[in-house]
Amino acid sequence: MPPDTTYLPGAHPATLDQPGVVDSVQWYDSVWQHSVQQHFDSLEMSYRLYEDQQRPNYPLPEGTMFLIMLIILSVSAYLYIIRPSLRQQKNKQVIRPRTPRDNTVQEIQFDQWLSRYNPYYQSLSFDNKQRFVYRVQQFMLSKEFRFHSMVAEDYIPVLVSAAAVQLTFGLRNYRLDYFDVIHIMRKEYVLNIDQETYYGHVSKNGIHVSWKKFMEGYDDYKDCVNLGLHEMAHALQYDAYLGFEDHHDRYFKERLNEYAAEGRPVFRAMRQGMSYVMDEYALENFDEFWAVSVEMFFENPATFREKLPNLYQEMCELLNQDPAEPGRLLNAELA
Ligand SMILES: [Zn+2]
C-alpha cells in the first residue's frame, strides 16, 4: 500500500492493482472517485430496493388507477353530496308556501277554465263560485293525478275535480278521502279482469276516467250523459260505505238508504219495461241506477222532477242541493 493514503474499504480498481504505474496523487484521486461512485451506486440501489418494497402492486398502470380513483370520488361526491342537496332544494321549491298572490293568480286561472268548460259553475253566484274554486283547490291537493297515454295538462285535474265538487257541493265531506289517485286515460280502455271496454270505472285503486268521454259529457250538458258525474257518483258511494267512518256525515249514509228505498221500486219498474225515464244503462244494477240518476239530476232536472218527483226530492235531500237552483243549499248545516 503506497504512503500518504487513507485506506478506503472495497477500493480495488483493476488499474490500481499495479503499484508504480500511476503516481500516488493520481492513485489517490482514482481511488477516491471510484469509492464515491461506488458509494452513490450503492445508495441508488438501496433507494431502488426501498422504492420497490414500498410501492404497492397495482393491477393497472398508475395513471389508469389514478383516473379510476378520480371517477369513483367524483361519482361519490355527486351521489352523497351534490344530489341530496339538489333534491332538498327541489323539495323546498315544492313545499314553498303559497303566497296570497299565487293563490289569487290560481283562482283567476281556475275561474277561467271552469267558466269555459263547466256549465254548473257558470250558473253559480259570485260567492258560490269562490266557494267552488276553494273546494276544487282542496280536492286537487288531496289527490294524485296520473295520466295514461296522454300529455298532462294543468286544466285537466281542475275540470275532473270540479265534477266531484259539483256533486258534493251541498255536503261537508267533499274530498272523497277514500281515494288518493285519479287516473286519466286518453280514451276508452280494456280491463284485463273481464276484457270489457270502459270509459271509466271506480275501484280501490282509484277513480278512472277517459278524458275524451269526460269532455263530451260537459260539451253536451243536456243529454243526461256525463261520465265525470257518473264516476264521481260511484266514488261518493264507495267513500260513504268504505271510507274512514270519522270523515263521514253519518246522516249522509242514512239519506243514501232513504234514496235507495225510494229508488228501488223505480229501478224495478224500469227493468220490467214500465218506465224509460233514464238512460237504459241504469237497468244494469242498482249502483248504475244511482250513477245514471245523478247524470240526469244535474243535466235535466226539470224532466227528472216532472217524471219522478219523489225520487227527485230524495236526491235533493241526499245531496243537499237542487240543480234547478244551483248553489242553493237545502240545509246550510250540512254543507
Ligand atoms: Zn257506472
Coordinates of C-alpha atoms and ligand atoms in Angstrom, one line a residue:
M1 CA 0.0 0.0 0.0
P2 CA 1.5 3.5 -1.0
P3 CA 2.3 6.1 1.7
D4 CA 0.0 9.1 2.5
T5 CA -3.1 7.4 1.6
T6 CA -6.1 6.5 3.6
Y7 CA -7.4 3.1 3.0
L8 CA -10.9 3.1 1.7
P9 CA -12.5 -0.4 2.0
G10 CA -13.5 -2.0 -1.3
A11 CA -11.4 0.4 -3.4
H12 CA -9.6 -2.1 -5.6
P13 CA -9.9 -0.9 -9.2
A14 CA -8.1 -3.2 -11.7
T15 CA -5.9 -0.4 -12.9
L16 CA -4.7 0.3 -9.4
D17 CA -3.5 -3.3 -8.8
Q18 CA -0.2 -2.4 -10.4
P19 CA 1.7 -0.1 -7.9
G20 CA 4.3 2.1 -9.7
V21 CA 2.3 2.5 -13.0
V22 CA 0.5 5.6 -11.5
D23 CA 1.9 8.1 -9.1
S24 CA 0.5 8.4 -5.6
V25 CA -1.7 11.6 -6.3
Q26 CA -3.3 10.0 -9.3
W27 CA -3.7 6.8 -7.5
Y28 CA -5.4 8.7 -4.6
D29 CA -7.8 10.6 -6.9
S30 CA -8.8 7.4 -8.8
V31 CA -9.4 5.6 -5.6
W32 CA -11.5 8.5 -4.2
Q33 CA -13.5 8.8 -7.4
H34 CA -14.1 5.1 -7.6
S35 CA -15.1 4.9 -4.0
V36 CA -17.5 7.8 -4.2
Q37 CA -19.0 6.4 -7.4
Q38 CA -19.4 3.0 -5.6
H39 CA -21.0 4.8 -2.7
F40 CA -23.5 6.5 -4.9
D41 CA -24.2 3.3 -6.8
S42 CA -24.9 1.5 -3.6
L43 CA -27.1 4.4 -2.3
E44 CA -29.1 4.3 -5.6
M45 CA -29.5 0.6 -5.3
S46 CA -30.8 0.9 -1.8
Y47 CA -33.2 3.6 -2.8
R48 CA -34.5 1.4 -5.7
L49 CA -34.9 -1.5 -3.3
Y50 CA -36.6 0.8 -0.9
E51 CA -38.9 2.1 -3.6
D52 CA -39.7 -1.4 -4.9
Q53 CA -40.6 -2.5 -1.4
Q54 CA -42.8 0.5 -0.6
R55 CA -44.6 0.8 -3.9
P56 CA -47.9 -1.2 -3.9
N57 CA -48.6 -3.6 -6.7
Y58 CA -51.4 -2.1 -8.8
P59 CA -53.3 -4.4 -11.2
L60 CA -53.3 -1.5 -13.7
P61 CA -50.8 1.3 -14.6
E62 CA -50.7 4.1 -12.0
G63 CA -52.2 6.7 -14.4
T64 CA -55.2 4.5 -15.1
M65 CA -55.6 3.7 -11.3
F66 CA -55.5 7.5 -10.6
L67 CA -58.2 8.1 -13.2
I68 CA -60.4 5.4 -11.8
M69 CA -60.0 6.7 -8.3
L70 CA -60.8 10.2 -9.5
I71 CA -64.0 8.9 -11.2
I72 CA -65.0 7.0 -8.1
L73 CA -64.5 10.1 -5.9
S74 CA -66.5 12.3 -8.4
V75 CA -69.4 9.8 -8.5
S76 CA -69.4 9.5 -4.7
A77 CA -69.4 13.3 -4.3
Y78 CA -72.3 13.6 -6.7
L79 CA -74.3 10.8 -5.1
Y80 CA -73.8 11.7 -1.5
I81 CA -73.3 15.4 -1.5
I82 CA -74.5 17.2 -4.7
R83 CA -77.6 15.1 -5.4
P84 CA -79.1 15.2 -1.9
S85 CA -78.6 18.9 -1.7
L86 CA -80.3 19.4 -5.2
R87 CA -83.2 17.2 -4.0
Q88 CA -83.5 19.2 -0.8
Q89 CA -83.6 22.4 -2.9
K90 CA -86.3 20.9 -5.2
N91 CA -88.4 19.7 -2.2
K92 CA -88.1 23.2 -0.8
Q93 CA -89.5 24.6 -4.0
V94 CA -92.4 22.1 -3.9
I95 CA -93.4 22.8 -0.4
R96 CA -92.8 26.5 -0.7
P97 CA -95.8 28.1 1.0
R98 CA -98.2 29.7 -1.5
T99 CA -98.3 33.5 -1.2
P100 CA -101.7 35.3 -1.3
R101 CA -100.6 36.5 -4.8
D102 CA -100.0 32.9 -6.0
N103 CA -103.4 32.0 -4.7
T104 CA -105.1 34.9 -6.5
V105 CA -103.4 34.0 -9.8
Q106 CA -104.5 30.4 -9.4
E107 CA -108.1 31.4 -8.5
I108 CA -108.3 33.6 -11.6
Q109 CA -106.9 30.8 -13.8
F110 CA -109.3 28.2 -12.3
D111 CA -112.3 30.6 -12.7
Q112 CA -111.4 31.0 -16.4
W113 CA -111.2 27.2 -17.1
L114 CA -114.4 26.4 -15.1
S115 CA -116.3 29.3 -16.7
R116 CA -115.4 28.0 -20.1
Y117 CA -116.0 24.2 -19.6
N118 CA -118.4 23.7 -16.7
P119 CA -122.0 24.9 -17.1
Y120 CA -122.8 24.2 -13.5
Y121 CA -120.1 26.5 -12.4
Q122 CA -121.3 29.2 -14.9
S123 CA -124.7 29.2 -13.3
L124 CA -123.4 29.9 -9.7
S125 CA -123.4 33.3 -7.9
F126 CA -120.1 35.1 -7.3
D127 CA -119.9 33.9 -3.7
N128 CA -120.6 30.3 -4.7
K129 CA -118.0 30.5 -7.4
Q130 CA -115.4 31.4 -4.8
R131 CA -116.5 28.6 -2.6
F132 CA -116.4 26.2 -5.6
V133 CA -112.9 27.2 -6.6
Y134 CA -111.7 26.8 -3.0
R135 CA -113.1 23.3 -2.9
V136 CA -111.5 22.4 -6.2
Q137 CA -108.1 23.5 -4.9
Q138 CA -108.6 21.4 -1.7
F139 CA -109.8 18.4 -3.7
M140 CA -106.8 18.6 -6.0
L141 CA -104.4 18.8 -3.1
S142 CA -105.8 15.6 -1.7
K143 CA -105.3 13.6 -4.9
E144 CA -102.5 12.4 -7.2
F145 CA -103.5 12.7 -10.9
R146 CA -101.9 10.1 -13.1
F147 CA -102.1 10.5 -16.9
H148 CA -102.1 7.4 -19.2
S149 CA -101.2 7.5 -22.9
M150 CA -101.7 11.3 -22.9
V151 CA -100.0 14.5 -22.2
A152 CA -100.7 16.0 -18.8
E153 CA -102.2 19.5 -18.9
D154 CA -102.9 21.8 -16.0
Y155 CA -106.6 22.3 -16.7
I156 CA -107.5 18.6 -16.7
P157 CA -107.2 18.0 -12.9
V158 CA -109.2 21.2 -12.4
L159 CA -112.1 20.0 -14.5
V160 CA -112.1 16.5 -13.2
S161 CA -112.0 17.7 -9.6
A162 CA -114.9 20.1 -10.5
A163 CA -117.1 17.1 -11.4
A164 CA -116.6 15.8 -7.8
V165 CA -117.1 19.3 -6.2
Q166 CA -120.3 19.8 -8.2
L167 CA -121.8 16.5 -7.0
T168 CA -120.8 17.2 -3.3
F169 CA -121.3 21.0 -3.3
G170 CA -124.1 20.6 -0.7
L171 CA -122.0 18.3 1.5
R172 CA -119.4 18.9 4.1
N173 CA -117.4 15.8 3.2
Y174 CA -116.4 16.7 -0.4
R175 CA -112.9 15.4 -0.8
L176 CA -113.8 11.7 -1.2
D177 CA -110.9 10.8 1.1
Y178 CA -111.2 7.1 0.3
F179 CA -109.4 7.8 -2.9
D180 CA -105.8 9.0 -3.3
V181 CA -105.4 8.7 -7.0
I182 CA -107.3 9.7 -10.1
H183 CA -106.3 8.1 -13.3
I184 CA -106.9 9.9 -16.6
M185 CA -106.9 7.9 -19.8
R186 CA -106.8 9.4 -23.2
K187 CA -109.8 7.4 -24.4
E188 CA -111.7 4.1 -23.7
Y189 CA -109.7 1.2 -22.4
V190 CA -110.0 -2.5 -21.8
L191 CA -109.7 -4.0 -18.4
N192 CA -107.8 -7.3 -18.0
I193 CA -110.3 -8.6 -15.4
D194 CA -113.2 -9.0 -17.9
Q195 CA -111.7 -7.9 -21.3
E196 CA -114.6 -5.3 -21.5
T197 CA -114.2 -1.8 -22.8
Y198 CA -114.6 1.0 -20.3
Y199 CA -114.9 4.8 -20.4
G200 CA -114.4 5.0 -16.7
H201 CA -114.6 2.9 -13.5
V202 CA -114.0 3.2 -9.8
S203 CA -112.0 0.6 -7.8
K204 CA -109.9 0.6 -4.7
N205 CA -107.0 1.7 -6.9
G206 CA -108.7 5.0 -7.7
I207 CA -111.2 6.8 -9.9
H208 CA -110.6 6.2 -13.6
V209 CA -111.9 8.4 -16.4
S210 CA -111.3 8.6 -20.1
W211 CA -110.6 12.2 -20.9
K212 CA -112.3 12.2 -24.3
K213 CA -115.6 10.9 -22.9
F214 CA -115.3 13.2 -19.9
M215 CA -115.2 16.3 -22.1
E216 CA -118.1 15.0 -24.3
G217 CA -120.1 14.9 -21.0
Y218 CA -119.7 18.6 -20.4
D219 CA -119.8 19.6 -24.1
D220 CA -123.4 18.5 -24.3
Y221 CA -124.8 19.3 -20.9
K222 CA -128.4 18.5 -21.8
D223 CA -128.2 14.8 -23.0
C224 CA -128.1 13.3 -19.4
V225 CA -124.8 11.6 -20.3
N226 CA -121.9 12.8 -18.2
L227 CA -119.1 10.4 -17.4
G228 CA -117.5 12.7 -14.8
L229 CA -120.6 13.0 -12.7
H230 CA -121.3 9.2 -13.3
E231 CA -117.9 8.1 -11.9
M232 CA -117.9 10.6 -9.1
A233 CA -121.4 9.3 -8.1
H234 CA -119.8 5.8 -7.8
A235 CA -116.9 7.3 -5.9
L236 CA -119.2 9.0 -3.4
Q237 CA -120.9 5.8 -2.7
Y238 CA -117.6 4.0 -2.2
D239 CA -116.4 6.7 0.1
A240 CA -119.6 6.6 2.2
Y241 CA -119.5 2.9 2.7
L242 CA -115.8 2.0 2.6
G243 CA -114.0 5.2 3.6
F244 CA -112.9 6.2 7.1
E245 CA -116.0 6.5 9.3
D246 CA -114.8 9.6 11.1
H247 CA -114.7 11.6 7.9
H248 CA -118.3 11.0 7.2
D249 CA -121.5 12.7 7.8
R250 CA -123.4 9.8 9.4
Y251 CA -126.7 11.3 8.1
F252 CA -125.4 11.0 4.6
K253 CA -125.5 7.3 4.8
E254 CA -128.9 7.4 6.3
R255 CA -130.1 9.6 3.4
L256 CA -128.4 7.3 0.9
N257 CA -130.5 4.5 2.4
E258 CA -133.7 6.7 2.1
Y259 CA -132.8 7.3 -1.5
A260 CA -132.4 3.6 -2.1
A261 CA -135.8 2.9 -0.5
E262 CA -137.4 5.4 -3.0
G263 CA -135.2 4.4 -5.9
R264 CA -135.5 0.6 -5.8
P265 CA -139.2 0.4 -6.9
V266 CA -138.4 2.8 -9.7
F267 CA -135.4 0.7 -10.7
R268 CA -137.6 -2.5 -10.7
A269 CA -140.3 -0.8 -12.7
M270 CA -137.8 0.3 -15.3
R271 CA -136.4 -3.2 -15.6
Q272 CA -139.9 -4.5 -16.2
G273 CA -140.2 -2.1 -19.0
M274 CA -142.8 0.1 -17.3
S275 CA -140.7 3.3 -17.5
Y276 CA -137.8 4.6 -19.6
V277 CA -137.2 7.9 -18.0
M278 CA -133.4 7.3 -17.7
D279 CA -130.7 6.0 -19.9
E280 CA -131.1 2.3 -20.2
Y281 CA -127.6 1.7 -18.7
A282 CA -129.4 2.4 -15.4
L283 CA -131.0 -1.1 -15.8
E284 CA -127.6 -2.9 -15.3
N285 CA -127.9 -2.9 -11.5
F286 CA -128.9 -0.5 -8.7
D287 CA -125.4 1.0 -8.4
E288 CA -125.6 2.0 -12.1
F289 CA -129.2 3.3 -11.5
W290 CA -127.7 5.6 -8.8
A291 CA -124.9 6.9 -11.1
V292 CA -127.2 7.4 -14.1
S293 CA -129.8 9.1 -11.9
V294 CA -127.1 11.6 -10.8
E295 CA -126.3 12.4 -14.5
M296 CA -130.0 13.1 -15.2
F297 CA -130.4 15.0 -11.9
F298 CA -127.8 17.6 -13.0
E299 CA -128.3 17.7 -16.8
N300 CA -132.1 17.6 -16.9
P301 CA -133.5 18.4 -13.5
A302 CA -136.8 19.7 -14.9
T303 CA -137.7 16.3 -16.6
F304 CA -136.5 14.4 -13.6
R305 CA -138.7 16.4 -11.2
E306 CA -141.7 16.1 -13.6
K307 CA -141.4 12.4 -14.2
L308 CA -140.1 11.2 -10.8
P309 CA -141.0 13.9 -8.3
N310 CA -140.4 11.8 -5.1
L311 CA -137.1 10.4 -6.2
Y312 CA -136.0 13.9 -7.3
Q313 CA -136.9 15.2 -3.8
E314 CA -134.9 12.4 -2.3
M315 CA -131.9 13.3 -4.5
C316 CA -132.1 16.9 -3.5
E317 CA -132.2 16.0 0.2
L318 CA -129.4 13.4 -0.2
L319 CA -127.0 15.8 -2.0
N320 CA -128.4 18.9 -0.1
Q321 CA -128.8 20.9 -3.3
D322 CA -131.3 21.4 -6.1
P323 CA -129.8 21.8 -9.6
A324 CA -132.9 23.7 -10.6
E325 CA -131.5 26.5 -8.3
P326 CA -127.7 26.0 -8.5
G327 CA -125.9 26.8 -5.3
R328 CA -128.9 26.9 -3.0
L329 CA -128.4 24.6 0.0
L330 CA -131.5 22.8 1.4
N331 CA -129.8 22.6 4.8
A332 CA -126.9 25.1 5.5
E333 CA -125.7 23.0 8.4
L334 CA -124.9 20.0 6.2
A335 CA -122.5 21.8 3.8
Ligands
ZN1 ZN -121.2 3.1 -13.7

